[in-house]
PDB file of C-alpha atoms in Angstrom:
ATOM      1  CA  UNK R   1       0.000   0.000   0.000  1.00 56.00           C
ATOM      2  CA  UNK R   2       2.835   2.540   0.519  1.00 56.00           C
ATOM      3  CA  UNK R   3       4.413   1.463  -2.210  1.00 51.00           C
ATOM      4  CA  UNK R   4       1.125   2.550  -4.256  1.00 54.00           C
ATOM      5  CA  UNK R   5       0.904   5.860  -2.619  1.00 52.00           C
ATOM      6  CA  UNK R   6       5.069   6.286  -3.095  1.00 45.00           C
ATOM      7  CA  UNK R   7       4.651   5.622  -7.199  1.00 50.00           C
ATOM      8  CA  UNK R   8       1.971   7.967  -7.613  1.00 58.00           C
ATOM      9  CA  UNK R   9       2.983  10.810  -5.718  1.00 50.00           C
ATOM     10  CA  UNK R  10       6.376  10.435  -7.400  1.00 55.00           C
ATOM     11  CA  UNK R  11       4.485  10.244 -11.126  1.00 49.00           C
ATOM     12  CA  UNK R  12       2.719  13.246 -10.054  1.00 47.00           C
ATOM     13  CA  UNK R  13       5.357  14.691  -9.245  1.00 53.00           C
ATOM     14  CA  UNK R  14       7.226  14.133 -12.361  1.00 49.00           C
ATOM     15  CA  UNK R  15       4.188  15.636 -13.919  1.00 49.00           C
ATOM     16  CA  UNK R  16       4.299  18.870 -11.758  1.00 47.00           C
ATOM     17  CA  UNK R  17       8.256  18.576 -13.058  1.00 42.00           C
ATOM     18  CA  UNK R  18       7.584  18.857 -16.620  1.00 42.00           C
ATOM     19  CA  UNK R  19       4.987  20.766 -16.910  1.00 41.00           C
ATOM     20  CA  UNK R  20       6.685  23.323 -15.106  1.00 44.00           C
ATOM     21  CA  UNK R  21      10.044  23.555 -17.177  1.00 51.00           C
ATOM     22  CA  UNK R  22       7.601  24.612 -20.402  1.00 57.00           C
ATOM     23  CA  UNK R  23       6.300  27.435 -18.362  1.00 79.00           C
ATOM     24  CA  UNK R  24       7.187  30.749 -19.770  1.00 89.00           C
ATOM     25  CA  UNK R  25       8.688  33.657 -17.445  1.00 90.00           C
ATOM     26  CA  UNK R  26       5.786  36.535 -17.268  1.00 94.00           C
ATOM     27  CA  UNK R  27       8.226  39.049 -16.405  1.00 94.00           C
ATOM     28  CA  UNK R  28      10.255  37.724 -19.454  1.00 93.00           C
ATOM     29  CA  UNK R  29       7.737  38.591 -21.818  1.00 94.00           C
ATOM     30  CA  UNK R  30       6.401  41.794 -20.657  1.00 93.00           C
ATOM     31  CA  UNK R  31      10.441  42.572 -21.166  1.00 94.00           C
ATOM     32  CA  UNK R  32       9.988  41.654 -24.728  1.00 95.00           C
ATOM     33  CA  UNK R  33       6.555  43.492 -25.294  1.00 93.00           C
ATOM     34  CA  UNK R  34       7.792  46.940 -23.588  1.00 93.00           C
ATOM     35  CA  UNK R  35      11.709  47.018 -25.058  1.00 95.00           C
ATOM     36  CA  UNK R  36      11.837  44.267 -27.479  1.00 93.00           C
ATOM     37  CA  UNK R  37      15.003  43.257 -26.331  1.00 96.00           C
ATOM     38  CA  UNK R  38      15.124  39.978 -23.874  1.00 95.00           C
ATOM     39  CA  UNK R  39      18.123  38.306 -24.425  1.00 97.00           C
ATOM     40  CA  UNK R  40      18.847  34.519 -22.716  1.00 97.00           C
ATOM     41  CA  UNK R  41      15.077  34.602 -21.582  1.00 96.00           C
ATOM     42  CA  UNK R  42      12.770  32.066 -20.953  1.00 97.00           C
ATOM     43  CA  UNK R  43       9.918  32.596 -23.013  1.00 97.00           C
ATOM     44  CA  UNK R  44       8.950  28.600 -23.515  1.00 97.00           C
ATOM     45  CA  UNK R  45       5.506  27.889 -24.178  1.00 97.00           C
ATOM     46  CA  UNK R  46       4.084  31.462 -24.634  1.00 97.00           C
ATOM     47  CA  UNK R  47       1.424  32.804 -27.145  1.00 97.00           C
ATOM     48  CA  UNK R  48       2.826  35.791 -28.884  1.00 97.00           C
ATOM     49  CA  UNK R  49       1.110  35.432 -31.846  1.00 97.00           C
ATOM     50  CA  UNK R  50       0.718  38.368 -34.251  1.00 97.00           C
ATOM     51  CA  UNK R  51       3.113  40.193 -31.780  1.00 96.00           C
ATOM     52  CA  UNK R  52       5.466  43.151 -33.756  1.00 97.00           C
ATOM     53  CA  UNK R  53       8.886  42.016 -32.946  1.00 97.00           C
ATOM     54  CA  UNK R  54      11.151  43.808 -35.782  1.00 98.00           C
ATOM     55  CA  UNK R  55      14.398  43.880 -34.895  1.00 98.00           C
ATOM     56  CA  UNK R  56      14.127  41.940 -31.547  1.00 97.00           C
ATOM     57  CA  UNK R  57      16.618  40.651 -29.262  1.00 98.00           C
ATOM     58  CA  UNK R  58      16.585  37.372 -28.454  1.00 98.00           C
ATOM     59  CA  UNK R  59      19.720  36.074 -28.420  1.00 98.00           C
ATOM     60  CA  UNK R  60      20.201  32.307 -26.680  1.00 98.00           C
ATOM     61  CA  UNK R  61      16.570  32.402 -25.545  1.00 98.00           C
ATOM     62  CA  UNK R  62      14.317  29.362 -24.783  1.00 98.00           C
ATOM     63  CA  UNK R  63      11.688  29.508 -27.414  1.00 98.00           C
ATOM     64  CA  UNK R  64      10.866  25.632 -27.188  1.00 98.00           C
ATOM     65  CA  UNK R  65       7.376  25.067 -28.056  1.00 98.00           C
ATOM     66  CA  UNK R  66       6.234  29.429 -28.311  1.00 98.00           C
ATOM     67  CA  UNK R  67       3.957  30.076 -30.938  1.00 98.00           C
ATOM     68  CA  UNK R  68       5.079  32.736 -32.573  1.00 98.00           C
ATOM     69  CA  UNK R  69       2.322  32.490 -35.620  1.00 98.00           C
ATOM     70  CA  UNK R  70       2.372  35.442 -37.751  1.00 98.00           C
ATOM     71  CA  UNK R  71       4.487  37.753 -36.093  1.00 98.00           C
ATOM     72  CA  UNK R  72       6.874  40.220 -37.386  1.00 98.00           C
ATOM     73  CA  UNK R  73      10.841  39.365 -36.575  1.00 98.00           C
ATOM     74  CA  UNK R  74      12.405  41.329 -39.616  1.00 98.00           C
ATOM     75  CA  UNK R  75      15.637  41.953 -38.865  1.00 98.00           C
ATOM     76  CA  UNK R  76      15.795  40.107 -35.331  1.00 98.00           C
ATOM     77  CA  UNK R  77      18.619  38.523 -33.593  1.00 98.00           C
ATOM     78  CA  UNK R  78      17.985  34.818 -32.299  1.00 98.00           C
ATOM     79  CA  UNK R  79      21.278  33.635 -32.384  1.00 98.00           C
ATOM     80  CA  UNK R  80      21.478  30.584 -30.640  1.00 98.00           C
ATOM     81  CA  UNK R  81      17.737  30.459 -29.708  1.00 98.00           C
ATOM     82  CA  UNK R  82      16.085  27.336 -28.818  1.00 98.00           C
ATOM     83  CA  UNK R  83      13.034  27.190 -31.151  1.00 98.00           C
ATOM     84  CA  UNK R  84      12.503  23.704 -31.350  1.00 98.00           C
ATOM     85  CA  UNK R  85       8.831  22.823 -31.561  1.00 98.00           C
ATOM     86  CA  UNK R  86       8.054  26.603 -31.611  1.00 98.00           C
ATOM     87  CA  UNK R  87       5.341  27.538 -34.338  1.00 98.00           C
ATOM     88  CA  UNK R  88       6.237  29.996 -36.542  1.00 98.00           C
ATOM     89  CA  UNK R  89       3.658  29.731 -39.379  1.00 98.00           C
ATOM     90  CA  UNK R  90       3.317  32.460 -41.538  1.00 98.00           C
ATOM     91  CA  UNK R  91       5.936  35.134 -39.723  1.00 98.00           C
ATOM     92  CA  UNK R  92       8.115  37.481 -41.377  1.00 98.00           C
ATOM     93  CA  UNK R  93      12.004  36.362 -40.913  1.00 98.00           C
ATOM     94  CA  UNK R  94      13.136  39.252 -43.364  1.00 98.00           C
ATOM     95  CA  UNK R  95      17.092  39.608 -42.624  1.00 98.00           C
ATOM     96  CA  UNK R  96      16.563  37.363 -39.147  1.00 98.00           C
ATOM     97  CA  UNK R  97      19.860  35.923 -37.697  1.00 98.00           C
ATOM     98  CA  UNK R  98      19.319  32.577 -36.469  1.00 98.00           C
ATOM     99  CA  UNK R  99      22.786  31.154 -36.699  1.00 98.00           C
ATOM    100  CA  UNK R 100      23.423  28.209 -34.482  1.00 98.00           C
ATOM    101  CA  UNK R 101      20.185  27.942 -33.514  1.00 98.00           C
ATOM    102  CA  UNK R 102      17.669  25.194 -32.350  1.00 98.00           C
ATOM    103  CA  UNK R 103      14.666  24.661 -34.847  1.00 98.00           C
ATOM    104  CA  UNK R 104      14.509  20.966 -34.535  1.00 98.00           C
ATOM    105  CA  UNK R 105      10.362  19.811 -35.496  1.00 98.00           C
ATOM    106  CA  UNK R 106       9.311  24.041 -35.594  1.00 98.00           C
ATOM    107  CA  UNK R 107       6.594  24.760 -38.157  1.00 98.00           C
ATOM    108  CA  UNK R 108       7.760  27.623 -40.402  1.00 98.00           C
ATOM    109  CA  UNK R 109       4.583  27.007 -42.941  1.00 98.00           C
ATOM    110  CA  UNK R 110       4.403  29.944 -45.252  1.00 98.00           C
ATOM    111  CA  UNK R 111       7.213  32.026 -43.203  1.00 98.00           C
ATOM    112  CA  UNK R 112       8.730  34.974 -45.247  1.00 98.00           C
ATOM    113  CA  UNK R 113      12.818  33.493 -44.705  1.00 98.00           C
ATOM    114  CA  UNK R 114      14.407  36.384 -47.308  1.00 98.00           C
ATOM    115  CA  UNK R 115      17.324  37.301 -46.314  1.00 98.00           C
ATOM    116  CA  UNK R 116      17.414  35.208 -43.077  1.00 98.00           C
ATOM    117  CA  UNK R 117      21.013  33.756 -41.928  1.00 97.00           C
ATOM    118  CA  UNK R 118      20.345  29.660 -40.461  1.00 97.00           C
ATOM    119  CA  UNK R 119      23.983  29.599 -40.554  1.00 96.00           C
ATOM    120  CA  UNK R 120      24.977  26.045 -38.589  1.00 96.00           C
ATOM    121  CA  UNK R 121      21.053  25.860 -37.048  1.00 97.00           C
ATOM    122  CA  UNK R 122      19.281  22.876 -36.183  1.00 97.00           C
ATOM    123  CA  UNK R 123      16.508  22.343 -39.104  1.00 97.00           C
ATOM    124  CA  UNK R 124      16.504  18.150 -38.183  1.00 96.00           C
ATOM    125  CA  UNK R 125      12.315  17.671 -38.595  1.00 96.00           C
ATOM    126  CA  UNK R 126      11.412  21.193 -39.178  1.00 97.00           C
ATOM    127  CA  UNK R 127       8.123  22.055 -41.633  1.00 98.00           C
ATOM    128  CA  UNK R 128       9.802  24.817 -44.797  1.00 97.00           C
ATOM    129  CA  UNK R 129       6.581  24.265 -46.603  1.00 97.00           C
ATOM    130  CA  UNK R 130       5.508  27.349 -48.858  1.00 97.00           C
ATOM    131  CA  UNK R 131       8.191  29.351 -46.968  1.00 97.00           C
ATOM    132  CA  UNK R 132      10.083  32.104 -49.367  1.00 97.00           C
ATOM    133  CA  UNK R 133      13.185  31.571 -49.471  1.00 96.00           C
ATOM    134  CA  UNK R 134      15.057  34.398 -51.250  1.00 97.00           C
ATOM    135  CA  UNK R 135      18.727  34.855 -51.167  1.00 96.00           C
ATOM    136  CA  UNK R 136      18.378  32.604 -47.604  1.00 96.00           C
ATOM    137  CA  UNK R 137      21.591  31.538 -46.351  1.00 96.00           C
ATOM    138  CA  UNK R 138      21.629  27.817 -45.072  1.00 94.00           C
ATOM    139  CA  UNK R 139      25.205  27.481 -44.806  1.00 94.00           C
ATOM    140  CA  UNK R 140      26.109  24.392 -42.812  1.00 93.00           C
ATOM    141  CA  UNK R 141      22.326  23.882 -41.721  1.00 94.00           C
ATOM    142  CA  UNK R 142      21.212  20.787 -40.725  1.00 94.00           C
ATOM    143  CA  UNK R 143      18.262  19.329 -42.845  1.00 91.00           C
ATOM    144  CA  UNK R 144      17.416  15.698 -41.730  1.00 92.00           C
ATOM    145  CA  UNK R 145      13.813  14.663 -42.369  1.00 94.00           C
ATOM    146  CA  UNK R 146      12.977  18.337 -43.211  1.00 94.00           C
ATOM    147  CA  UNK R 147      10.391  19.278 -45.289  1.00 95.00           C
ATOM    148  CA  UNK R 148      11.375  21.836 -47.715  1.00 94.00           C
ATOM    149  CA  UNK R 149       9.293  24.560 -49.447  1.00 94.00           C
ATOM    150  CA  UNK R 150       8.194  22.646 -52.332  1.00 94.00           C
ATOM    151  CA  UNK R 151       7.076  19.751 -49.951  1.00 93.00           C
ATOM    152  CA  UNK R 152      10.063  17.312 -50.435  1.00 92.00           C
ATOM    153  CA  UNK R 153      10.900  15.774 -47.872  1.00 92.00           C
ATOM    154  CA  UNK R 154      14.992  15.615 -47.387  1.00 89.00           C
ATOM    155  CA  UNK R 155      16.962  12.052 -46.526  1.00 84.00           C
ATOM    156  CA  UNK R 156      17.282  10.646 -43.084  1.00 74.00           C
ATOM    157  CA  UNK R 157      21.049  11.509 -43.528  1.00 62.00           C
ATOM    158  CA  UNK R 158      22.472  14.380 -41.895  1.00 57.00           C
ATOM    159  CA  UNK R 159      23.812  16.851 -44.659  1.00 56.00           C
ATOM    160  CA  UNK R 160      24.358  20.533 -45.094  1.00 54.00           C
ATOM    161  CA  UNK R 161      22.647  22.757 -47.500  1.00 54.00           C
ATOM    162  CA  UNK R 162      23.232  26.102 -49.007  1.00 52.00           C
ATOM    163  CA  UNK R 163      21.436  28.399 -51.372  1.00 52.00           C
ATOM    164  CA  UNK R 164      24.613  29.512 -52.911  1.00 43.00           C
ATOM    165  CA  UNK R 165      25.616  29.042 -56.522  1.00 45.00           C
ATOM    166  CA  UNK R 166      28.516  27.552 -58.268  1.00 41.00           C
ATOM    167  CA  UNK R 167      29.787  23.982 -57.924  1.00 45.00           C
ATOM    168  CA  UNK R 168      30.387  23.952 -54.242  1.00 46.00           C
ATOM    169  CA  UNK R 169      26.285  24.236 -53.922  1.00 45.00           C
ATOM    170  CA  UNK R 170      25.659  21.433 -56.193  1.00 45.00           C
ATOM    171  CA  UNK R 171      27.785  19.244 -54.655  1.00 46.00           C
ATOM    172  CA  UNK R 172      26.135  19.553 -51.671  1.00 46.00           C
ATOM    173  CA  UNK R 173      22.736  19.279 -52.934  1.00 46.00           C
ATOM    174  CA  UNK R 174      23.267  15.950 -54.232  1.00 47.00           C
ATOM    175  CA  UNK R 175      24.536  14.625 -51.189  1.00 45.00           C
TER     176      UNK R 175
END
């Protein structure tokens, strides 16, 4: 019998655990909202859909799981920036930095990616579909089982991918 009661306090517990750790900081995103500028925050799990965010800060922040559906990052730093999971269908990436960062299984359905650096980010899983992707720079970006703009689907294989012409870019493309 206390073995019973033991188990399922510790389950719950592990529950209480995990929900917690996606639980966005509310003083973290008033920060964003009122300066735009919240660098290493944790903003996992909020809603800040439609939000204006041109030209954000958000260097190394936890983004895991945030929807940020249709908002406006032109020109915005997330360097380093954990997005993965985050939904970020239909936002505006326009000259975003988001080299070396974390967008393992995020939804960027329909995003505007012009200009955007993913220099040496995470794209393993991640949804490209209908993005535009003009003059985008994917150097050293990891593609595995991502779904590109056009809807293909890239190999299980780990391989980098740039936009870039000449033979350098076609080489890579075919591996």
């Amino acid at each position: 019998m206390k073995f019973k009661i033991v188990a399922i306090l510790s389950l719950l517990a592990c529950f209480g655990l995990a929900e917690q750790a996606l639980a966005f900081n509310q003083q973290d995103v008033d920060q964003l909202k009122a300066s735009g500028a919240c660098p290493r925050c944790d903003l996992s799990g909020a809603d800040l859909t439609q939000l204006n965010l041109a030209g954000a800060n958000l260097r190394g922040s936890n983004l895991k799981s945030t929807n940020l559906s249709q908002v406006n990052l032109t020109n915005a730093d997330l360097t380093g920036a954990d997005l993965e999971a985050a939904v970020l269908s239909a936002a505006n990436l326009t000259g975003a930095s988001l080299t070396g960062s974390n967008l393992k299984s995020a939804t960027l359905e329909n995003a505007n990616l012009s200009y955007a650096g993913f220099i040496s980010a995470n794209l393993e899983a991640a949804n490209l579909k209908g993005a535009t992707l003009l003059f985008t720079n994917f150097r050293a970006a990891n593609f595995r089982l991502t779904t590109m703009a056009n809807g293909v689907v890239t190999s299980d294989k780990p391989y980098g991918w740039s936009l870039q012409e000449g033979p350098d870019a076609q080489a890579n493309q075919k591996k």
